[in-house]
Coordinates of C-alpha atoms in Angstrom, one line a residue:
L8 CA -33.8 -12.4 96.9
I9 CA -36.8 -11.2 94.9
W10 CA -38.4 -14.6 95.2
V11 CA -38.0 -14.6 99.0
L12 CA -39.3 -11.0 99.3
L13 CA -42.4 -11.9 97.2
T14 CA -43.0 -15.0 99.3
Y15 CA -42.7 -13.0 102.5
L16 CA -45.2 -10.4 101.3
T17 CA -47.6 -13.0 100.1
V18 CA -47.6 -14.9 103.3
H19 CA -47.9 -11.7 105.3
F20 CA -50.9 -10.4 103.5
V21 CA -52.7 -13.7 102.9
T22 CA -52.3 -15.1 106.5
D23 CA -52.0 -11.7 108.2
G24 CA -49.0 -13.0 110.0
T25 CA -45.2 -13.0 109.9
P26 CA -43.5 -16.1 108.4
E27 CA -41.0 -17.9 110.5
R28 CA -37.3 -17.6 109.9
R29 CA -36.9 -21.3 108.9
T30 CA -39.6 -20.7 106.3
I31 CA -37.6 -17.8 104.8
V32 CA -34.4 -19.9 104.9
Y33 CA -36.1 -22.8 103.2
L34 CA -37.5 -20.7 100.5
W35 CA -34.1 -19.0 100.0
G36 CA -32.3 -22.3 99.7
S37 CA -35.0 -23.6 97.3
A38 CA -34.7 -20.6 95.1
V39 CA -30.9 -20.8 94.9
T40 CA -31.0 -24.5 94.2
A41 CA -33.7 -24.1 91.5
F42 CA -31.7 -21.3 89.8
T43 CA -28.4 -23.3 89.9
V44 CA -30.1 -26.5 88.5
G45 CA -31.9 -24.5 85.8
Y46 CA -28.8 -22.7 84.7
A47 CA -26.9 -26.0 84.5
L48 CA -29.6 -27.7 82.6
R49 CA -29.8 -24.8 80.2
A50 CA -26.0 -25.0 79.6
M51 CA -26.1 -28.7 79.0
A52 CA -29.0 -28.4 76.6
L53 CA -27.2 -25.7 74.7
V54 CA -24.1 -27.9 74.4
W55 CA -26.2 -30.9 73.3
F56 CA -27.9 -28.9 70.5
Q57 CA -24.6 -27.3 69.4
R58 CA -22.8 -30.6 69.0
R59 CA -25.6 -31.7 66.7
G60 CA -25.3 -28.7 64.5
M61 CA -28.1 -26.6 65.9
L62 CA -28.0 -23.3 67.7
R63 CA -24.7 -22.3 66.1
E64 CA -23.6 -18.8 65.4
R65 CA -23.4 -18.2 61.6
L66 CA -20.4 -16.2 60.5
L67 CA -18.7 -15.0 57.3
I68 CA -15.0 -15.0 56.6
V69 CA -13.8 -11.9 54.8
G70 CA -10.5 -12.6 52.9
G71 CA -9.3 -15.8 51.3
D72 CA -5.6 -16.3 52.2
E73 CA -3.9 -19.1 54.2
Q74 CA -5.0 -17.5 57.5
A75 CA -8.6 -17.6 56.4
L76 CA -8.2 -21.3 55.3
M77 CA -6.8 -22.1 58.8
V78 CA -9.8 -20.4 60.5
A79 CA -12.3 -22.2 58.2
N80 CA -10.6 -25.6 58.9
Q81 CA -10.6 -25.0 62.7
I82 CA -14.3 -24.1 62.6
A83 CA -15.2 -27.2 60.5
H84 CA -13.3 -29.6 62.7
D85 CA -14.0 -28.3 66.2
H86 CA -17.7 -28.5 67.1
R87 CA -17.0 -27.0 70.6
L88 CA -16.7 -23.6 68.9
A89 CA -20.4 -23.6 68.2
L90 CA -19.7 -21.7 64.9
E91 CA -20.8 -22.3 61.4
A92 CA -18.9 -20.7 58.6
V93 CA -21.6 -20.0 55.9
G94 CA -19.3 -18.4 53.4
V95 CA -16.2 -16.6 52.3
L96 CA -16.0 -13.2 50.7
D97 CA -12.9 -12.6 48.6
E98 CA -11.9 -10.2 45.9
F99 CA -10.0 -12.7 43.8
A100 CA -11.5 -16.1 44.2
P101 CA -14.3 -17.0 41.8
R102 CA -17.8 -17.4 43.0
S103 CA -18.9 -21.0 43.9
S104 CA -15.3 -22.0 44.5
L105 CA -14.4 -23.4 47.9
L106 CA -12.0 -22.4 50.6
G107 CA -11.6 -25.7 52.4
N108 CA -15.3 -26.7 52.6
V109 CA -16.7 -23.2 52.7
P110 CA -18.1 -21.7 49.5
V111 CA -17.0 -18.3 48.2
L112 CA -20.2 -16.2 48.1
G113 CA -18.9 -13.0 46.6
D114 CA -16.8 -9.8 47.0
P115 CA -16.2 -8.1 50.4
L116 CA -18.0 -5.0 49.0
E117 CA -21.2 -7.2 48.9
L118 CA -20.9 -7.9 52.7
D119 CA -24.1 -6.0 53.6
A120 CA -26.3 -7.8 51.1
I121 CA -24.7 -11.2 51.9
I122 CA -25.4 -10.7 55.6
E123 CA -29.1 -10.2 54.8
R124 CA -29.1 -13.3 52.6
T125 CA -27.3 -15.6 55.0
R126 CA -28.5 -14.2 58.3
A127 CA -25.0 -14.1 59.6
T128 CA -24.4 -12.6 63.0
A129 CA -20.6 -12.5 63.1
V130 CA -17.7 -11.7 60.7
I131 CA -14.1 -12.7 60.8
V132 CA -11.9 -10.2 58.8
V133 CA -8.5 -11.2 57.5
A134 CA -7.2 -7.7 57.0
N135 CA -4.1 -8.7 55.1
A136 CA -6.1 -10.6 52.5
I137 CA -8.3 -7.7 51.4
S138 CA -7.8 -4.3 49.9
W139 CA -7.9 -1.0 51.8
E140 CA -11.2 -0.1 50.2
A141 CA -12.7 -3.4 51.2
N142 CA -11.5 -3.1 54.7
E143 CA -13.0 0.4 55.0
Y144 CA -16.3 -0.9 53.7
V145 CA -16.3 -3.7 56.3
M146 CA -15.7 -1.2 59.0
Q147 CA -18.6 0.9 57.7
V148 CA -21.0 -2.1 57.8
A149 CA -19.8 -2.8 61.3
A150 CA -20.6 0.7 62.4
D151 CA -24.1 0.5 60.8
R152 CA -25.0 -2.9 62.2
R153 CA -24.4 -2.7 65.9
E154 CA -25.8 -6.2 66.4
L155 CA -23.0 -7.6 64.2
R156 CA -20.0 -9.1 66.0
V157 CA -16.8 -8.3 64.0
F158 CA -13.5 -10.0 64.7
M159 CA -10.2 -9.4 62.9
V160 CA -7.2 -11.7 62.6
A161 CA -4.7 -9.6 64.5
G162 CA -2.0 -7.7 62.7
V163 CA 0.5 -5.2 64.1
S164 CA -1.7 -2.2 63.4
D165 CA -4.7 -3.9 64.8
L166 CA -2.9 -4.7 68.0
L167 CA -1.9 -1.1 68.4
S168 CA -5.3 0.4 67.8
S169 CA -7.9 -2.1 69.1
E170 CA -8.8 -4.0 72.2
V171 CA -7.6 -7.6 72.2
L172 CA -10.0 -10.1 73.6
A173 CA -9.8 -13.8 74.1
A174 CA -12.4 -14.6 71.5
R175 CA -12.6 -18.4 71.1
D176 CA -10.3 -21.2 72.2
G177 CA -8.8 -23.0 69.3
L178 CA -8.8 -20.1 66.8
P179 CA -5.9 -17.8 65.9
P180 CA -5.6 -14.6 68.0
L181 CA -8.5 -12.4 67.1
V182 CA -9.2 -8.7 67.7
R183 CA -12.7 -8.0 68.7
L184 CA -14.0 -4.7 67.3
R185 CA -16.5 -3.4 69.9
P186 CA -19.2 -1.1 68.7
A187 CA -18.2 2.5 69.6
Q188 CA -21.0 3.7 71.7
L189 CA -21.5 5.4 75.1
K190 CA -22.6 3.5 78.1
R191 CA -25.9 4.7 79.5
S192 CA -24.2 6.1 82.7
D193 CA -21.5 7.9 80.6
A194 CA -24.2 9.4 78.3
I195 CA -26.0 10.8 81.4
V196 CA -22.8 12.3 82.8
K197 CA -21.8 13.7 79.4
R198 CA -25.3 15.3 79.0
A199 CA -25.0 16.8 82.5
I200 CA -21.7 18.3 81.7
D201 CA -23.1 19.8 78.5
V202 CA -26.1 21.4 80.2
S203 CA -24.3 22.7 83.3
V204 CA -21.2 24.1 81.5
G205 CA -23.4 25.4 78.6
V206 CA -25.7 27.3 81.0
A207 CA -22.6 28.7 82.8
L208 CA -21.2 30.0 79.5
L209 CA -24.4 31.7 78.3
P210 CA -23.5 35.0 79.9
L211 CA -20.2 34.9 78.1
M212 CA -22.0 34.2 74.8
V213 CA -24.3 37.2 75.4
A214 CA -21.3 39.4 76.2
V215 CA -19.5 38.4 73.0
L216 CA -22.7 39.0 70.9
A217 CA -23.1 42.4 72.5
I218 CA -19.5 43.4 71.8
A219 CA -19.9 42.2 68.2
R220 CA -23.1 44.3 67.8
L221 CA -21.5 47.4 69.3
T222 CA -18.3 47.2 67.2
S223 CA -19.8 46.5 63.7
R224 CA -23.0 46.1 61.8
G225 CA -24.5 43.2 59.9
S226 CA -25.7 39.8 60.9
L227 CA -24.4 38.6 64.2
T228 CA -24.2 34.9 63.3
R229 CA -23.5 32.7 60.3
K230 CA -25.0 29.2 59.9
R231 CA -23.1 26.0 59.0
Q232 CA -24.8 22.8 58.2
V233 CA -23.0 19.8 59.8
L234 CA -23.8 16.2 60.4
G235 CA -25.0 15.3 63.8
R236 CA -25.4 12.0 65.6
G237 CA -26.6 9.3 63.2
G238 CA -26.1 11.6 60.2
N239 CA -28.9 14.0 60.9
V240 CA -28.2 17.5 59.6
V241 CA -27.7 20.1 62.3
S242 CA -27.4 23.9 62.0
M243 CA -24.4 25.2 63.8
R244 CA -24.4 28.9 64.4
L245 CA -21.0 30.7 64.6
L246 CA -20.1 34.4 65.1
A247 CA -20.2 36.2 61.8
Y248 CA -17.1 37.9 60.5
G249 CA -16.9 41.7 60.4
P250 CA -14.7 44.1 58.4
P251 CA -11.1 42.9 58.1
G252 CA -9.1 43.7 61.2
S253 CA -12.2 44.5 63.3
L254 CA -12.7 43.1 66.8
R255 CA -15.6 41.1 65.6
S256 CA -13.4 39.3 63.0
R257 CA -10.8 38.5 65.6
L258 CA -13.5 37.1 67.9
A259 CA -15.1 35.1 65.1
G260 CA -11.8 33.6 64.1
G261 CA -11.0 32.5 67.7
R262 CA -12.7 30.2 70.1
A263 CA -15.2 32.8 71.2
G264 CA -16.7 32.5 67.7
K265 CA -18.1 29.1 68.7
L266 CA -20.2 30.4 71.6
P267 CA -23.4 31.1 69.5
A268 CA -23.6 27.3 69.1
L269 CA -24.4 26.9 72.8
P270 CA -28.2 26.8 72.3
A271 CA -27.7 23.7 70.0
V272 CA -25.6 22.2 72.8
L273 CA -28.4 22.7 75.3
L274 CA -30.9 21.2 73.0
G275 CA -28.7 18.1 72.6
R276 CA -27.9 18.5 68.9
L277 CA -24.3 19.3 69.5
S278 CA -21.9 18.7 72.4
L279 CA -19.3 20.8 74.1
V280 CA -16.7 18.1 73.6
G281 CA -16.9 15.5 70.7
P282 CA -15.6 14.5 67.4
R283 CA -14.9 17.1 64.7
P284 CA -18.0 18.5 62.9
L285 CA -18.4 17.2 59.4
P286 CA -19.9 19.3 56.7
A287 CA -23.3 18.2 55.4
T288 CA -22.4 19.1 51.9
V289 CA -20.1 16.1 51.4
P290 CA -21.9 12.8 50.9
I291 CA -21.2 10.5 53.8
E292 CA -20.8 7.6 51.5
A293 CA -17.8 9.4 49.8
V294 CA -15.6 8.8 52.8
P295 CA -16.6 5.5 54.6
W296 CA -14.7 6.2 57.9
R297 CA -16.8 9.3 58.5
R298 CA -19.7 7.1 59.6
R299 CA -17.7 6.2 62.7
L300 CA -17.5 9.9 63.7
L301 CA -21.3 10.1 63.7
L302 CA -21.8 7.7 66.6
M303 CA -21.5 10.8 68.9
A304 CA -22.7 14.4 68.6
P305 CA -20.1 16.6 67.1
G306 CA -18.3 18.9 69.6
L307 CA -17.3 22.6 69.7
T308 CA -14.0 21.3 70.9
G309 CA -12.4 17.9 71.2
P310 CA -9.2 15.9 70.6
W311 CA -9.0 17.4 67.1
D312 CA -8.6 20.8 68.7
R313 CA -5.8 19.7 70.9
D314 CA -3.0 22.1 71.8
G315 CA -4.9 25.0 70.4
S316 CA -4.8 24.0 66.8
P317 CA -6.9 21.8 64.6
S318 CA -5.5 18.3 64.3
D319 CA -5.5 16.4 61.0
S320 CA -5.3 13.0 62.7
L321 CA -8.5 11.0 62.4
L322 CA -7.0 8.6 65.0
D323 CA -7.5 11.2 67.7
D324 CA -11.2 11.3 67.1
L325 CA -11.7 7.6 66.7
T326 CA -9.7 6.9 69.9
Y327 CA -11.8 9.5 71.8
I328 CA -15.0 7.7 70.7
R329 CA -13.8 4.2 71.4
T330 CA -12.1 5.0 74.8
Y331 CA -14.6 7.6 76.0
T332 CA -14.8 8.5 79.7
P333 CA -16.3 11.6 81.3
W334 CA -12.9 12.5 82.6
S335 CA -11.6 12.9 79.0
D336 CA -14.4 15.4 78.4
I337 CA -13.5 17.3 81.6
R338 CA -9.8 17.3 80.7
L339 CA -10.4 18.6 77.1
L340 CA -13.0 21.1 78.2
V341 CA -10.7 22.6 80.9
A342 CA -7.9 22.9 78.4
S343 CA -10.1 24.6 75.8
L344 CA -11.6 27.0 78.4
G345 CA -8.2 27.8 79.6
R346 CA -7.0 28.8 76.2
L347 CA -10.2 30.8 75.7
M348 CA -9.8 32.8 79.0
T349 CA -6.1 33.2 79.1
R350 CA -5.3 34.3 75.5
Q351 CA -4.7 38.0 75.7
R352 CA -3.6 38.9 72.2
A353 CA -6.0 39.0 69.3
V354 CA -6.3 35.8 67.3
P355 CA -5.8 36.2 63.6
A356 CA -8.8 35.4 61.4
V357 CA -6.9 32.9 59.3
R358 CA -4.0 30.7 60.2
E359 CA -1.5 30.1 57.5
V360 CA -0.4 26.4 57.2
T361 CA 3.3 26.0 57.0
N362 CA 3.3 24.1 53.7
G363 CA 1.6 27.0 52.0
A364 CA -1.0 24.8 50.4
S365 CA -4.0 25.8 52.5
A366 CA -5.4 28.3 55.0
L367 CA -7.4 27.2 58.1
H368 CA -9.3 29.1 60.7
P369 CA -7.8 28.8 64.1
N370 CA -11.2 28.2 65.8
G371 CA -11.1 24.7 64.4
I372 CA -14.7 24.6 63.3
D373 CA -14.2 26.4 60.0
A374 CA -11.2 24.3 59.4
A375 CA -13.4 21.2 59.5
L376 CA -16.3 22.8 57.6
E377 CA -14.7 24.7 54.8
P378 CA -12.4 23.2 52.2
P379 CA -8.8 24.5 52.2
T380 CA -8.2 27.5 50.0
S381 CA -5.7 26.7 47.3
R382 CA -3.0 29.2 46.6

């Protein structure tokens, strides 16, 4: 269509006339034919090169059990897969040993360095053949390297928590781990929700700050350092606590205590709805799964704040990131605003956990930022 349009404009301006219809039809047919032939020739050339061992995707196999051996043998004997297994990473097999015809290059915890050395672009993970620590490290590398394609030999837990794709014919069932990231259109809608709702809530924030100033003295806000998108440190301002039992303390302990963070939301550093805020004081490398929560800006509310209480389930946050839609933001935001506007009684500053082992703030933010207080 673009080719026909350019031809039409060229003929029109060069000859100062209008091309005939048959000329346009001829050019249209020629363009379609050329595109079809070019695409077919490209596909044939790609197959020709791949069957001769060129233009193959280089991959690593993480785990060294019988399933990994089956995958390695299938790749070695089926050239149609266009894959080249360049190495195996296993915690128990000695280096330079072979799994089938594929050499063992090292430990799964060396995955990042081995990817650099071998220029691998894909990884097949046999989750049952590696330790929990190695599996978490592989997931961390997958989150850091968005260009890396990660597949997993499907187990029961993987089928329940991931999207199953038909990866390659001739291989065992694989779970494709998609990078958890927003589509451009979803990111635009999410930003529009943050700005529009954030601006609408500014008068409520001013009213809460005015009430806090009239009822007690001292600093109006307190600052918490949290990890934003990509691990950048962000200052989150919350309503400061007042004297015990005061109105300010009740506001600070409830959801109204999050309203001073609205300027950071309008600046794009935080979001109204998102994964739980992570304290900047804890090294991100200490808990590998936390990197996955940094793919989106932390939220003032989210699935972790479901049903009016902080949730301890990491799965809620990870599911929110992986299956994000603007509708999920609207649903969670309406639920949170409803709890904020309809709660009549004062919210206690501290919620006592039933097991008696810790105390968490009911606004959810402090629960994520401050370590539990041991009794």
